[in-house]
CSV table of C-alpha atoms in Angstrom, one decimal:
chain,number,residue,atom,x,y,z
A,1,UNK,CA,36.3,64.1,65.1
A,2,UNK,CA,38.1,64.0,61.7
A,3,UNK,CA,36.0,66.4,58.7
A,4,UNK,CA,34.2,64.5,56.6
A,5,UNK,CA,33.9,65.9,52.9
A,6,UNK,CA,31.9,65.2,50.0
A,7,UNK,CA,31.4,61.5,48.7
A,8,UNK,CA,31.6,60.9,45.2
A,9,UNK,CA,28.9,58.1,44.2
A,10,UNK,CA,29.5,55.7,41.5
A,11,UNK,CA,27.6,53.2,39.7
A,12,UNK,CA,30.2,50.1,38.1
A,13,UNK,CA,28.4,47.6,36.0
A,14,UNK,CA,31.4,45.7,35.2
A,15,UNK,CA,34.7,44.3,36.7
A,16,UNK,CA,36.5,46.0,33.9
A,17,UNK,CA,34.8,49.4,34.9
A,18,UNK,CA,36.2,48.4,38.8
A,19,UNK,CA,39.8,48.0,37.3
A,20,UNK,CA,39.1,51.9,35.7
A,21,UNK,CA,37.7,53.3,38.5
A,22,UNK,CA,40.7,52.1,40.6
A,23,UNK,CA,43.1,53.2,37.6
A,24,UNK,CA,41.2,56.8,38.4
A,25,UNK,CA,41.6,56.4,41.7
A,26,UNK,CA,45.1,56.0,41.7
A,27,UNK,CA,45.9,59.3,39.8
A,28,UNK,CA,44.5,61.0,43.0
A,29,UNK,CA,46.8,59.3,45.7
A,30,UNK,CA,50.1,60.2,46.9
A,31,UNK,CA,52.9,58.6,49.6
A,32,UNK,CA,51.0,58.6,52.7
A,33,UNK,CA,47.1,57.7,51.6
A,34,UNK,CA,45.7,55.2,53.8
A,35,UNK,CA,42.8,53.7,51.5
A,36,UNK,CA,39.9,51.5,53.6
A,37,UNK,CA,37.9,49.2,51.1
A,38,UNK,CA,34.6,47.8,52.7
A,39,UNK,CA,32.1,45.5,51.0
A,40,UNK,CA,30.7,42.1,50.5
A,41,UNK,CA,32.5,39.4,49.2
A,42,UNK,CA,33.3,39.2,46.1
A,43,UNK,CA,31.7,42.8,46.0
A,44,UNK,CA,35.4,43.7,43.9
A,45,UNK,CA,38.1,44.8,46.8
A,46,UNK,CA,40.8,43.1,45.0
A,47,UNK,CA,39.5,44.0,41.6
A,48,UNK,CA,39.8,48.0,42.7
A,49,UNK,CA,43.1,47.3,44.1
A,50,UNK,CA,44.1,45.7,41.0
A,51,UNK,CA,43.5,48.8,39.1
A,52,UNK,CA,45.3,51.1,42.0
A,53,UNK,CA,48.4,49.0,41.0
A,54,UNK,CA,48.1,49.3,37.6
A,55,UNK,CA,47.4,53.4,38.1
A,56,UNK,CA,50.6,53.7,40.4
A,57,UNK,CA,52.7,51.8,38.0
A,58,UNK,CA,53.6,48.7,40.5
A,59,UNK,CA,55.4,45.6,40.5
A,60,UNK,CA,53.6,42.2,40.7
A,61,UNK,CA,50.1,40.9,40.2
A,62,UNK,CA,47.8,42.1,43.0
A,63,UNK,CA,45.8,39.4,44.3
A,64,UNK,CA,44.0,39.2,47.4
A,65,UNK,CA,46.6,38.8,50.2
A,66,UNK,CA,44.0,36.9,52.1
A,67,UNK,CA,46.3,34.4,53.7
A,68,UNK,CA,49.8,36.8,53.8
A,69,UNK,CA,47.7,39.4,55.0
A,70,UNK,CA,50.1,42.1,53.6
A,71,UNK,CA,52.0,42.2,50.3
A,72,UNK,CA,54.2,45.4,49.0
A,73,UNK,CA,54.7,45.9,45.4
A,74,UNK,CA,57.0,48.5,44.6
A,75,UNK,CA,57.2,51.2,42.1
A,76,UNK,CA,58.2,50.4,38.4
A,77,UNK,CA,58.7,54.1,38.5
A,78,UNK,CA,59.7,57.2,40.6
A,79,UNK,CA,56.0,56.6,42.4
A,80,UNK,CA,55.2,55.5,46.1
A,81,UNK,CA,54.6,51.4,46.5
A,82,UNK,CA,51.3,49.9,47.2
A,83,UNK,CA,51.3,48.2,50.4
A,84,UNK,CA,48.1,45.5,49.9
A,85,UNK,CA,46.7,44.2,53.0
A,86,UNK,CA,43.3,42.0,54.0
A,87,UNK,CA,42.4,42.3,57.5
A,88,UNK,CA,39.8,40.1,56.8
A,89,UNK,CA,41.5,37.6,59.4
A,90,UNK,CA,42.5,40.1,62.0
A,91,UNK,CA,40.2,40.1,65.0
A,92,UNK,CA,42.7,42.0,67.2
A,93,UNK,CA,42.1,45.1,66.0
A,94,UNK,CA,45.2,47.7,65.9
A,95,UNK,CA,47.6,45.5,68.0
A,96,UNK,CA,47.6,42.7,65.1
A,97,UNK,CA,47.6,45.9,62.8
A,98,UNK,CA,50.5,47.0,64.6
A,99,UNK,CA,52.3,44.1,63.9
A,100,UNK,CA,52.5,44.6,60.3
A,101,UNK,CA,54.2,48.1,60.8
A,102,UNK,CA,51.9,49.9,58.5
A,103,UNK,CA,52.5,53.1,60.4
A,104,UNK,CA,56.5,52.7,59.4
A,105,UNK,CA,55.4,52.1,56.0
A,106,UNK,CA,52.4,54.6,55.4
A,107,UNK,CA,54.4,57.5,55.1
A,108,UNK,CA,56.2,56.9,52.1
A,109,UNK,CA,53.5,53.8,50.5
A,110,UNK,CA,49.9,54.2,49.9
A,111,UNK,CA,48.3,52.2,52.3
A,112,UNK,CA,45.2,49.9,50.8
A,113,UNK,CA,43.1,47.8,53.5
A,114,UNK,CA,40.7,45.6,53.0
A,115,UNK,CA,38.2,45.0,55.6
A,116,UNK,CA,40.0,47.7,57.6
A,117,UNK,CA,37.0,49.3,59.7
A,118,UNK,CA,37.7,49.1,63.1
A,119,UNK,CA,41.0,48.4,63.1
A,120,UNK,CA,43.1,51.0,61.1
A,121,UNK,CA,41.9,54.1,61.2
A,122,UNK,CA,43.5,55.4,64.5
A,123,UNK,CA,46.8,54.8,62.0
A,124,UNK,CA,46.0,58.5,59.9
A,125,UNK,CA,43.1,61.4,60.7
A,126,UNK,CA,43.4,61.7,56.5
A,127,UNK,CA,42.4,58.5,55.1
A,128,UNK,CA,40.0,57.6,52.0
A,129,UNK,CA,36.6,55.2,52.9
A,130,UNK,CA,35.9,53.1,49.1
A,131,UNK,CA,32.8,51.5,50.3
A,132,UNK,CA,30.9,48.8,47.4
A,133,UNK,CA,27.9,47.3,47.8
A,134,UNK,CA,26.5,44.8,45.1
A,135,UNK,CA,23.2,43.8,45.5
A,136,UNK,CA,22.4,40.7,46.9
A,137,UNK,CA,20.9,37.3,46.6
A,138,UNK,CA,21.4,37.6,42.7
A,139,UNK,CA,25.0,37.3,42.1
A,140,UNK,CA,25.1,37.3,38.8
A,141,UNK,CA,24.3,40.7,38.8
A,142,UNK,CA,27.5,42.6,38.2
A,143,UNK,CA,26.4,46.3,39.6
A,144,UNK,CA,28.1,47.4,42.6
A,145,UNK,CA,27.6,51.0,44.0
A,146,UNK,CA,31.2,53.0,44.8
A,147,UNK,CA,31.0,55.4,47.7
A,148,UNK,CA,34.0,57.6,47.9
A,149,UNK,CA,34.5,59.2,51.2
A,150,UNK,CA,37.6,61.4,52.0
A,151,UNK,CA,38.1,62.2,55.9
A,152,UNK,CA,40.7,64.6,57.1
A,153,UNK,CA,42.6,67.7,55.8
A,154,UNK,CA,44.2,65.6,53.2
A,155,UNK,CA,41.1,65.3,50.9
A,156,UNK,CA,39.4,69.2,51.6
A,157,UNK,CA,39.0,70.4,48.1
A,158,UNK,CA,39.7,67.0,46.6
A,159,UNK,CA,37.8,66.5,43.3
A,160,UNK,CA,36.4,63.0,44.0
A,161,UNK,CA,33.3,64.0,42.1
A,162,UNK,CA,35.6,63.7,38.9
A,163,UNK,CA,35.8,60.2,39.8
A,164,UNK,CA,32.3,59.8,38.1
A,165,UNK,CA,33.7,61.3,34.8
């Protein structure tokens, strides 16, 4: 069993404070992060990613790769490439996953799934849980709750609590 260390917990009233906290994030990943985002719909998976992309420095848009299931945007700089993928559709678990090669690519990418439970994490020990929640029913209500959970030797002593900041 992988260690689990301190989550940082976040409060994001606002898509454009999603965008910061992934800008954040980004600063804190390296080559080799595998990142599992978990939440609703429309809870703002793509809207975090978007602001990983922007905090690596990346080429392209992100947008949800619902239907590709996997896009890579490379580096505008000396940084690793994001390697974008929604597992939303996969059912088979890590043989579909294993199909996309993500274990070629995640040593020298950082590696963001979306709806990855159950199906990525025998790819890395070390790996980051972003869970959001939104409350439900009322969807106009734009605040989510961020969970930030690092598992694995990778994130001991990681300052995820200066996330919050």
């Amino acid at each position: 069993m992988e260690a689990a260390h301190t989550p940082a917990e976040l409060t994001v009233t606002s898509p454009e404070q999603m965008r910061d906290l992934g800008r954040r994030l980004a600063k804190l990943l390296r080559a080799g992060d595998l990142v599992l985002l978990s939440g609703e719909l429309g809870a703002g998976k793509t809207t975090l990613t978007r602001g990983l992309g922007e905090g690596l420095g990346v080429r392209g848009a992100v947008t949800s790769p619902t239907f590709v299931i996997a896009r890579v945007h490379p580096s505008l700089g000396d940084g690793p490439p994001l390697v974008h993928v929604d597992a939303y559709r996969l059912s088979g678990g890590l043989d579909e996953m294993e199909d996309l090669d993500l274990d070629v690519s995640l040593p020298e990418s950082v590696v963001v799934v979306e709806w990855g439970e159950g199906k990525v994490e025998e790819l890395t020990e070390d790996r980051l849980h972003v869970s959001i929640h939104r409350a439900v029913g009322d969807t106009t209500d734009e605040v989510r709750h961020v969970r930030v959970l690092g598992l694995g030797a990778r994130w001991a002593g990681a300052e995820l609590e200066a996330l919050s900041a």
